[in-house]
Amino acid sequence: MTKTAVVTGASSGIGAATARRLAAEGYRVVLVARRKERLETLAAELGEAARPVALDVTDAAAVQAFADGLESCDVLVNNAGGAVGLDYVAVADPADWRTMYEVNVLGSLYFTQALLPKLVASGAGTIVMMSSTAGHNTYEGGAGYAAAKHGSHVMAETLRLELFDKPVRVIEIAPGMVKTEEFALNRFGGDADRAASVYAGVAEPLVAEDVADCVAWAVTRPAHVNVDLMVVRPRAQASNYKVHRVVEKPVTE
Ligand code: 8X3
């Protein structure tokens, strides 16, 4: 029987790439995000394998109603998330922190709670938590995002303990620098120059397809194999701090 994968944050970036990959692996993919038009475009591209569902992952009632209407679920990819701002703790806007916690952590909580009975009933369920290297370290200005992603990491670790006797595995994927259409743009409120500076001089940052490849590999291992945690960075990024950037030399006469 065709397996069903629910991917949140599927309207762009890692979520969309993951949906494409899982569809290519033979899954029926449920595409979840707020932006209906983008989901419909992706669903049209993927054909019968995909179903778009427009909802806000921070709306617990909407998530539960969606889950109630779903026939079965084999894989849940808790991917919806993102960063807002890069401000020092001293001046950070609590509203940004609240948004990041709600989307990255509570959104995953709502989906996990709502779909867990179906994941257990599948007999071989998988929950993928998309955390970040910011879920394992931090950096100046990153406290709000790192706190939220540490939350994703802790949720994965705790769930794995709590589900130890259930047929559901919990996989955490922690990407470092991934150049996507929107991550940095969203972080900087649409400031394209500031967003571009994040990747300045990095010849080959990861792209969404690289992370989707990690998800697809981990999810398609035999059901008894649990890839607990996969940390993935571009070769040019040895740590959140240490990034190899090729600086263009100024033209001299
Ligand atoms: C993205 C990694 O370094 O921008 O999840 O926080 S970082």
mmCIF file of C-alpha atoms and ligand atoms in Angstrom:
data_model
loop_
_atom_site.group_PDB
_atom_site.id
_atom_site.type_symbol
_atom_site.label_atom_id
_atom_site.label_comp_id
_atom_site.label_asym_id
_atom_site.label_seq_id
_atom_site.Cartn_x
_atom_site.Cartn_y
_atom_site.Cartn_z
ATOM 1 C CA MET A 1 0.000 0.000 0.000
ATOM 2 C CA THR A 2 1.220 3.491 -0.785
ATOM 3 C CA LYS A 3 2.600 5.213 2.290
ATOM 4 C CA THR A 4 1.561 8.711 3.291
ATOM 5 C CA ALA A 5 3.999 11.438 4.325
ATOM 6 C CA VAL A 6 2.877 14.744 5.796
ATOM 7 C CA VAL A 7 5.377 17.557 5.220
ATOM 8 C CA THR A 8 4.900 20.889 6.988
ATOM 9 C CA GLY A 9 6.388 24.077 5.615
ATOM 10 C CA ALA A 10 6.059 22.526 2.173
ATOM 11 C CA SER A 11 5.497 25.755 0.256
ATOM 12 C CA SER A 12 9.207 26.468 -0.266
ATOM 13 C CA GLY A 13 12.789 25.590 0.600
ATOM 14 C CA ILE A 14 13.611 22.392 2.455
ATOM 15 C CA GLY A 15 9.937 21.464 2.848
ATOM 16 C CA ALA A 16 9.165 21.687 -0.856
ATOM 17 C CA ALA A 17 12.363 19.834 -1.770
ATOM 18 C CA THR A 18 11.553 17.125 0.782
ATOM 19 C CA ALA A 19 8.031 16.747 -0.598
ATOM 20 C CA ARG A 20 9.459 16.333 -4.115
ATOM 21 C CA ARG A 21 11.951 13.720 -2.931
ATOM 22 C CA LEU A 22 9.426 11.720 -0.931
ATOM 23 C CA ALA A 23 7.019 11.775 -3.872
ATOM 24 C CA ALA A 24 9.862 10.469 -6.050
ATOM 25 C CA GLU A 25 10.444 7.718 -3.449
ATOM 26 C CA GLY A 26 6.832 6.609 -3.942
ATOM 27 C CA TYR A 27 5.085 8.323 -1.035
ATOM 28 C CA ARG A 28 1.723 9.981 -1.219
ATOM 29 C CA VAL A 29 2.661 13.434 0.047
ATOM 30 C CA VAL A 30 0.424 15.812 1.962
ATOM 31 C CA LEU A 31 1.751 19.336 1.499
ATOM 32 C CA VAL A 32 1.059 21.600 4.457
ATOM 33 C CA ALA A 33 1.718 25.343 4.715
ATOM 34 C CA ARG A 34 -0.182 28.595 4.886
ATOM 35 C CA ARG A 35 0.253 29.700 1.271
ATOM 36 C CA LYS A 36 -2.388 27.882 -0.747
ATOM 37 C CA GLU A 37 -1.281 29.012 -4.202
ATOM 38 C CA ARG A 38 2.282 27.826 -3.731
ATOM 39 C CA LEU A 39 1.054 24.475 -2.459
ATOM 40 C CA GLU A 40 -1.280 24.098 -5.401
ATOM 41 C CA THR A 41 1.542 24.817 -7.832
ATOM 42 C CA LEU A 42 3.733 22.188 -6.200
ATOM 43 C CA ALA A 43 0.854 19.714 -6.025
ATOM 44 C CA ALA A 44 0.180 20.224 -9.756
ATOM 45 C CA GLU A 45 3.847 19.494 -10.439
ATOM 46 C CA LEU A 46 3.768 16.295 -8.385
ATOM 47 C CA GLY A 47 0.449 15.087 -9.786
ATOM 48 C CA GLU A 48 -1.631 12.414 -8.096
ATOM 49 C CA ALA A 49 1.027 11.796 -5.458
ATOM 50 C CA ALA A 50 0.378 15.134 -3.767
ATOM 51 C CA ARG A 51 -2.432 16.830 -1.875
ATOM 52 C CA PRO A 52 -2.192 20.476 -0.793
ATOM 53 C CA VAL A 53 -3.561 21.460 2.623
ATOM 54 C CA ALA A 54 -3.435 25.140 3.486
ATOM 55 C CA LEU A 55 -3.288 25.749 7.219
ATOM 56 C CA ASP A 56 -1.325 27.587 9.863
ATOM 57 C CA VAL A 57 0.778 25.137 11.885
ATOM 58 C CA THR A 58 0.303 27.273 14.989
ATOM 59 C CA ASP A 59 -3.483 26.773 14.859
ATOM 60 C CA ALA A 60 -3.935 23.710 17.067
ATOM 61 C CA ALA A 61 -7.617 23.260 16.214
ATOM 62 C CA ALA A 62 -6.930 23.397 12.461
ATOM 63 C CA VAL A 63 -4.113 20.874 12.823
ATOM 64 C CA GLN A 64 -6.362 18.496 14.777
ATOM 65 C CA ALA A 65 -9.192 18.836 12.230
ATOM 66 C CA PHE A 66 -6.728 18.092 9.431
ATOM 67 C CA ALA A 67 -5.396 15.022 11.254
ATOM 68 C CA ASP A 68 -8.902 13.752 11.982
ATOM 69 C CA GLY A 69 -9.681 13.814 8.263
ATOM 70 C CA LEU A 70 -6.521 11.966 7.256
ATOM 71 C CA GLU A 71 -6.947 8.274 6.551
ATOM 72 C CA SER A 72 -3.459 7.213 7.555
ATOM 73 C CA CYS A 73 0.006 8.608 8.192
ATOM 74 C CA ASP A 74 3.342 6.821 7.951
ATOM 75 C CA VAL A 75 5.759 9.745 8.007
ATOM 76 C CA LEU A 76 5.498 13.185 9.589
ATOM 77 C CA VAL A 77 8.142 15.735 8.647
ATOM 78 C CA ASN A 78 7.984 18.591 11.158
ATOM 79 C CA ASN A 79 9.774 21.041 8.937
ATOM 80 C CA ALA A 80 7.842 24.312 9.290
ATOM 81 C CA GLY A 81 9.985 26.861 11.062
ATOM 82 C CA GLY A 82 12.412 29.665 10.595
ATOM 83 C CA ALA A 83 14.243 32.567 12.162
ATOM 84 C CA VAL A 84 12.998 36.078 12.843
ATOM 85 C CA GLY A 85 15.652 38.679 13.559
ATOM 86 C CA LEU A 86 19.301 38.526 14.584
ATOM 87 C CA ASP A 87 19.178 40.826 17.575
ATOM 88 C CA TYR A 88 21.194 40.636 20.754
ATOM 89 C CA VAL A 89 19.329 39.466 23.834
ATOM 90 C CA ALA A 90 19.586 42.963 25.297
ATOM 91 C CA VAL A 91 17.379 44.417 22.580
ATOM 92 C CA ALA A 92 15.529 41.479 20.994
ATOM 93 C CA ASP A 93 11.805 41.840 20.402
ATOM 94 C CA PRO A 94 9.897 39.320 22.550
ATOM 95 C CA ALA A 95 7.311 39.092 19.749
ATOM 96 C CA ASP A 96 10.003 37.639 17.441
ATOM 97 C CA TRP A 97 10.929 35.062 20.080
ATOM 98 C CA ARG A 98 7.275 34.153 20.566
ATOM 99 C CA THR A 99 6.791 33.689 16.802
ATOM 100 C CA MET A 100 9.861 31.474 16.560
ATOM 101 C CA TYR A 101 8.784 29.339 19.508
ATOM 102 C CA GLU A 102 5.255 29.004 18.190
ATOM 103 C CA VAL A 103 6.250 27.982 14.663
ATOM 104 C CA ASN A 104 9.341 25.873 15.359
ATOM 105 C CA VAL A 105 8.261 24.179 18.580
ATOM 106 C CA LEU A 106 4.515 24.399 19.148
ATOM 107 C CA GLY A 107 3.728 23.758 15.485
ATOM 108 C CA SER A 108 5.704 20.502 15.728
ATOM 109 C CA LEU A 109 3.976 19.689 19.006
ATOM 110 C CA TYR A 110 0.499 20.119 17.508
ATOM 111 C CA PHE A 111 1.284 17.944 14.484
ATOM 112 C CA THR A 112 2.991 15.290 16.575
ATOM 113 C CA GLN A 113 0.134 15.071 19.056
ATOM 114 C CA ALA A 114 -2.522 15.039 16.347
ATOM 115 C CA LEU A 115 -0.841 12.438 14.124
ATOM 116 C CA LEU A 116 0.785 10.183 16.711
ATOM 117 C CA PRO A 117 -2.164 7.733 16.912
ATOM 118 C CA LYS A 118 -2.009 7.243 13.127
ATOM 119 C CA LEU A 119 1.787 6.940 13.134
ATOM 120 C CA VAL A 120 1.548 4.227 15.796
ATOM 121 C CA ALA A 121 -1.298 2.516 13.924
ATOM 122 C CA SER A 122 0.834 2.394 10.758
ATOM 123 C CA GLY A 123 3.030 -0.168 12.509
ATOM 124 C CA ALA A 124 6.203 1.565 11.284
ATOM 125 C CA GLY A 125 5.855 5.314 11.702
ATOM 126 C CA THR A 126 8.528 7.964 11.358
ATOM 127 C CA ILE A 127 8.708 11.472 12.793
ATOM 128 C CA VAL A 128 11.355 13.746 11.303
ATOM 129 C CA MET A 129 12.222 16.840 13.317
ATOM 130 C CA MET A 130 13.940 19.512 11.236
ATOM 131 C CA SER A 131 16.121 21.241 13.799
ATOM 132 C CA SER A 132 19.314 23.109 12.981
ATOM 133 C CA THR A 133 22.932 23.385 13.996
ATOM 134 C CA ALA A 134 21.471 26.295 16.006
ATOM 135 C CA GLY A 135 19.738 23.592 18.027
ATOM 136 C CA HIS A 136 23.149 22.408 19.213
ATOM 137 C CA ASN A 137 25.142 25.645 19.452
ATOM 138 C CA THR A 138 24.515 29.355 19.513
ATOM 139 C CA TYR A 139 25.936 32.604 18.218
ATOM 140 C CA GLU A 140 25.572 36.316 18.939
ATOM 141 C CA GLY A 141 22.120 37.493 17.917
ATOM 142 C CA GLY A 142 20.919 33.934 17.556
ATOM 143 C CA ALA A 143 19.465 33.320 21.017
ATOM 144 C CA GLY A 144 15.794 33.423 20.040
ATOM 145 C CA TYR A 145 16.255 31.088 17.086
ATOM 146 C CA ALA A 146 18.733 28.860 18.912
ATOM 147 C CA ALA A 147 16.368 28.596 21.886
ATOM 148 C CA ALA A 148 13.562 27.477 19.572
ATOM 149 C CA LYS A 149 15.767 25.002 17.709
ATOM 150 C CA HIS A 150 17.185 23.661 20.976
ATOM 151 C CA GLY A 151 13.490 23.090 21.706
ATOM 152 C CA SER A 152 13.114 21.044 18.512
ATOM 153 C CA HIS A 153 16.199 19.013 19.473
ATOM 154 C CA VAL A 154 14.928 18.362 23.001
ATOM 155 C CA MET A 155 11.516 17.403 21.659
ATOM 156 C CA ALA A 156 13.124 14.819 19.358
ATOM 157 C CA GLU A 157 15.285 13.402 22.163
ATOM 158 C CA THR A 158 12.368 13.226 24.586
ATOM 159 C CA LEU A 159 9.933 11.742 22.097
ATOM 160 C CA ARG A 160 12.401 8.981 21.278
ATOM 161 C CA LEU A 161 12.528 8.033 24.952
ATOM 162 C CA GLU A 162 8.782 8.186 25.372
ATOM 163 C CA LEU A 163 8.101 6.136 22.229
ATOM 164 C CA PHE A 164 10.748 3.504 22.945
ATOM 165 C CA ASP A 165 8.168 0.686 22.989
ATOM 166 C CA LYS A 166 6.078 1.988 20.088
ATOM 167 C CA PRO A 167 6.642 1.327 16.371
ATOM 168 C CA VAL A 168 7.585 4.945 15.692
ATOM 169 C CA ARG A 169 11.128 6.220 15.213
ATOM 170 C CA VAL A 170 12.238 9.805 15.716
ATOM 171 C CA ILE A 171 14.842 11.270 13.382
ATOM 172 C CA GLU A 172 16.413 14.682 13.877
ATOM 173 C CA ILE A 173 18.050 16.415 10.942
ATOM 174 C CA ALA A 174 20.173 19.428 11.941
ATOM 175 C CA PRO A 175 21.278 21.457 8.921
ATOM 176 C CA GLY A 176 23.816 24.254 9.019
ATOM 177 C CA MET A 177 24.050 26.860 6.272
ATOM 178 C CA VAL A 178 21.427 26.133 3.631
ATOM 179 C CA LYS A 179 20.851 28.709 0.912
ATOM 180 C CA THR A 180 17.122 28.788 0.299
ATOM 181 C CA GLU A 181 14.819 31.270 -1.327
ATOM 182 C CA GLU A 182 13.384 32.544 1.949
ATOM 183 C CA PHE A 183 15.206 31.577 5.180
ATOM 184 C CA ALA A 184 17.501 34.606 5.415
ATOM 185 C CA LEU A 185 14.981 36.884 3.703
ATOM 186 C CA ASN A 186 12.400 36.069 6.378
ATOM 187 C CA ARG A 187 14.956 36.457 9.140
ATOM 188 C CA PHE A 188 15.755 39.988 7.967
ATOM 189 C CA GLY A 189 12.210 41.123 7.242
ATOM 190 C CA GLY A 190 12.605 41.008 3.462
ATOM 191 C CA ASP A 191 15.966 42.858 3.338
ATOM 192 C CA ALA A 192 17.478 41.147 0.264
ATOM 193 C CA ASP A 193 20.963 42.689 0.647
ATOM 194 C CA ARG A 194 21.263 41.583 4.256
ATOM 195 C CA ALA A 195 19.946 38.155 3.341
ATOM 196 C CA ALA A 196 22.501 37.821 0.532
ATOM 197 C CA SER A 197 25.330 38.749 2.925
ATOM 198 C CA VAL A 198 24.695 35.545 4.907
ATOM 199 C CA TYR A 199 25.991 33.512 1.958
ATOM 200 C CA ALA A 200 28.528 36.058 0.650
ATOM 201 C CA GLY A 201 31.643 34.396 -0.702
ATOM 202 C CA VAL A 202 30.475 30.878 0.150
ATOM 203 C CA ALA A 203 30.964 29.046 -3.111
ATOM 204 C CA GLU A 204 28.796 26.087 -2.284
ATOM 205 C CA PRO A 205 26.372 26.452 0.587
ATOM 206 C CA LEU A 206 23.973 23.576 1.034
ATOM 207 C CA VAL A 207 20.761 23.828 -0.968
ATOM 208 C CA ALA A 208 17.336 22.540 -0.010
ATOM 209 C CA GLU A 209 17.794 19.413 -2.150
ATOM 210 C CA ASP A 210 20.852 18.410 -0.087
ATOM 211 C CA VAL A 211 18.771 18.369 3.078
ATOM 212 C CA ALA A 212 15.867 16.641 1.334
ATOM 213 C CA ASP A 213 18.364 13.974 0.294
ATOM 214 C CA CYS A 214 19.279 13.434 3.972
ATOM 215 C CA VAL A 215 15.614 13.190 4.943
ATOM 216 C CA ALA A 216 14.862 10.738 2.136
ATOM 217 C CA TRP A 217 17.858 8.565 3.028
ATOM 218 C CA ALA A 218 17.008 8.435 6.728
ATOM 219 C CA VAL A 219 13.295 7.800 6.127
ATOM 220 C CA THR A 220 13.891 5.028 3.596
ATOM 221 C CA ARG A 221 16.149 2.963 5.901
ATOM 222 C CA PRO A 222 14.484 -0.243 7.121
ATOM 223 C CA ALA A 223 11.950 0.490 9.886
ATOM 224 C CA HIS A 224 14.179 -0.913 12.666
ATOM 225 C CA VAL A 225 16.994 1.526 11.780
ATOM 226 C CA ASN A 226 16.658 4.827 13.647
ATOM 227 C CA VAL A 227 18.996 7.583 12.511
ATOM 228 C CA ASP A 228 18.805 9.575 15.748
ATOM 229 C CA LEU A 229 20.564 12.692 14.579
ATOM 230 C CA MET A 230 22.152 13.866 11.377
ATOM 231 C CA VAL A 231 24.148 17.107 11.450
ATOM 232 C CA VAL A 232 24.778 18.360 7.931
ATOM 233 C CA ARG A 233 26.738 21.408 6.833
ATOM 234 C CA PRO A 234 28.418 22.617 3.667
ATOM 235 C CA ARG A 235 32.112 21.704 3.499
ATOM 236 C CA ALA A 236 32.897 25.422 3.770
ATOM 237 C CA GLN A 237 31.260 25.634 7.197
ATOM 238 C CA ALA A 238 33.309 23.970 9.931
ATOM 239 C CA SER A 239 31.098 25.481 12.649
ATOM 240 C CA ASN A 240 28.434 28.184 12.835
ATOM 241 C CA TYR A 241 31.354 30.574 13.317
ATOM 242 C CA LYS A 242 33.972 29.235 10.980
ATOM 243 C CA VAL A 243 32.896 29.682 7.373
ATOM 244 C CA HIS A 244 35.248 29.765 4.415
ATOM 245 C CA ARG A 245 34.398 32.794 2.304
ATOM 246 C CA VAL A 246 36.191 33.657 -0.909
ATOM 247 C CA VAL A 247 36.628 37.404 -0.845
ATOM 248 C CA GLU A 248 36.938 39.040 -4.245
ATOM 249 C CA LYS A 249 40.236 40.888 -4.496
ATOM 250 C CA PRO A 250 39.925 44.611 -5.242
ATOM 251 C CA VAL A 251 41.115 45.551 -8.730
ATOM 252 C CA THR A 252 44.440 47.386 -8.484
ATOM 253 C CA GLU A 253 46.020 49.493 -11.206
HETATM 254 C C1 8X3 B 1 20.089 27.644 10.066
HETATM 255 C C2 8X3 B 1 21.455 27.615 10.641
HETATM 256 O O1 8X3 B 1 23.398 29.118 11.425
HETATM 257 O O2 8X3 B 1 21.544 30.225 10.329
HETATM 258 O O3 8X3 B 1 19.199 26.781 10.703
HETATM 259 O O4 8X3 B 1 21.309 29.391 12.561
HETATM 260 S S1 8X3 B 1 21.929 29.151 11.262
#
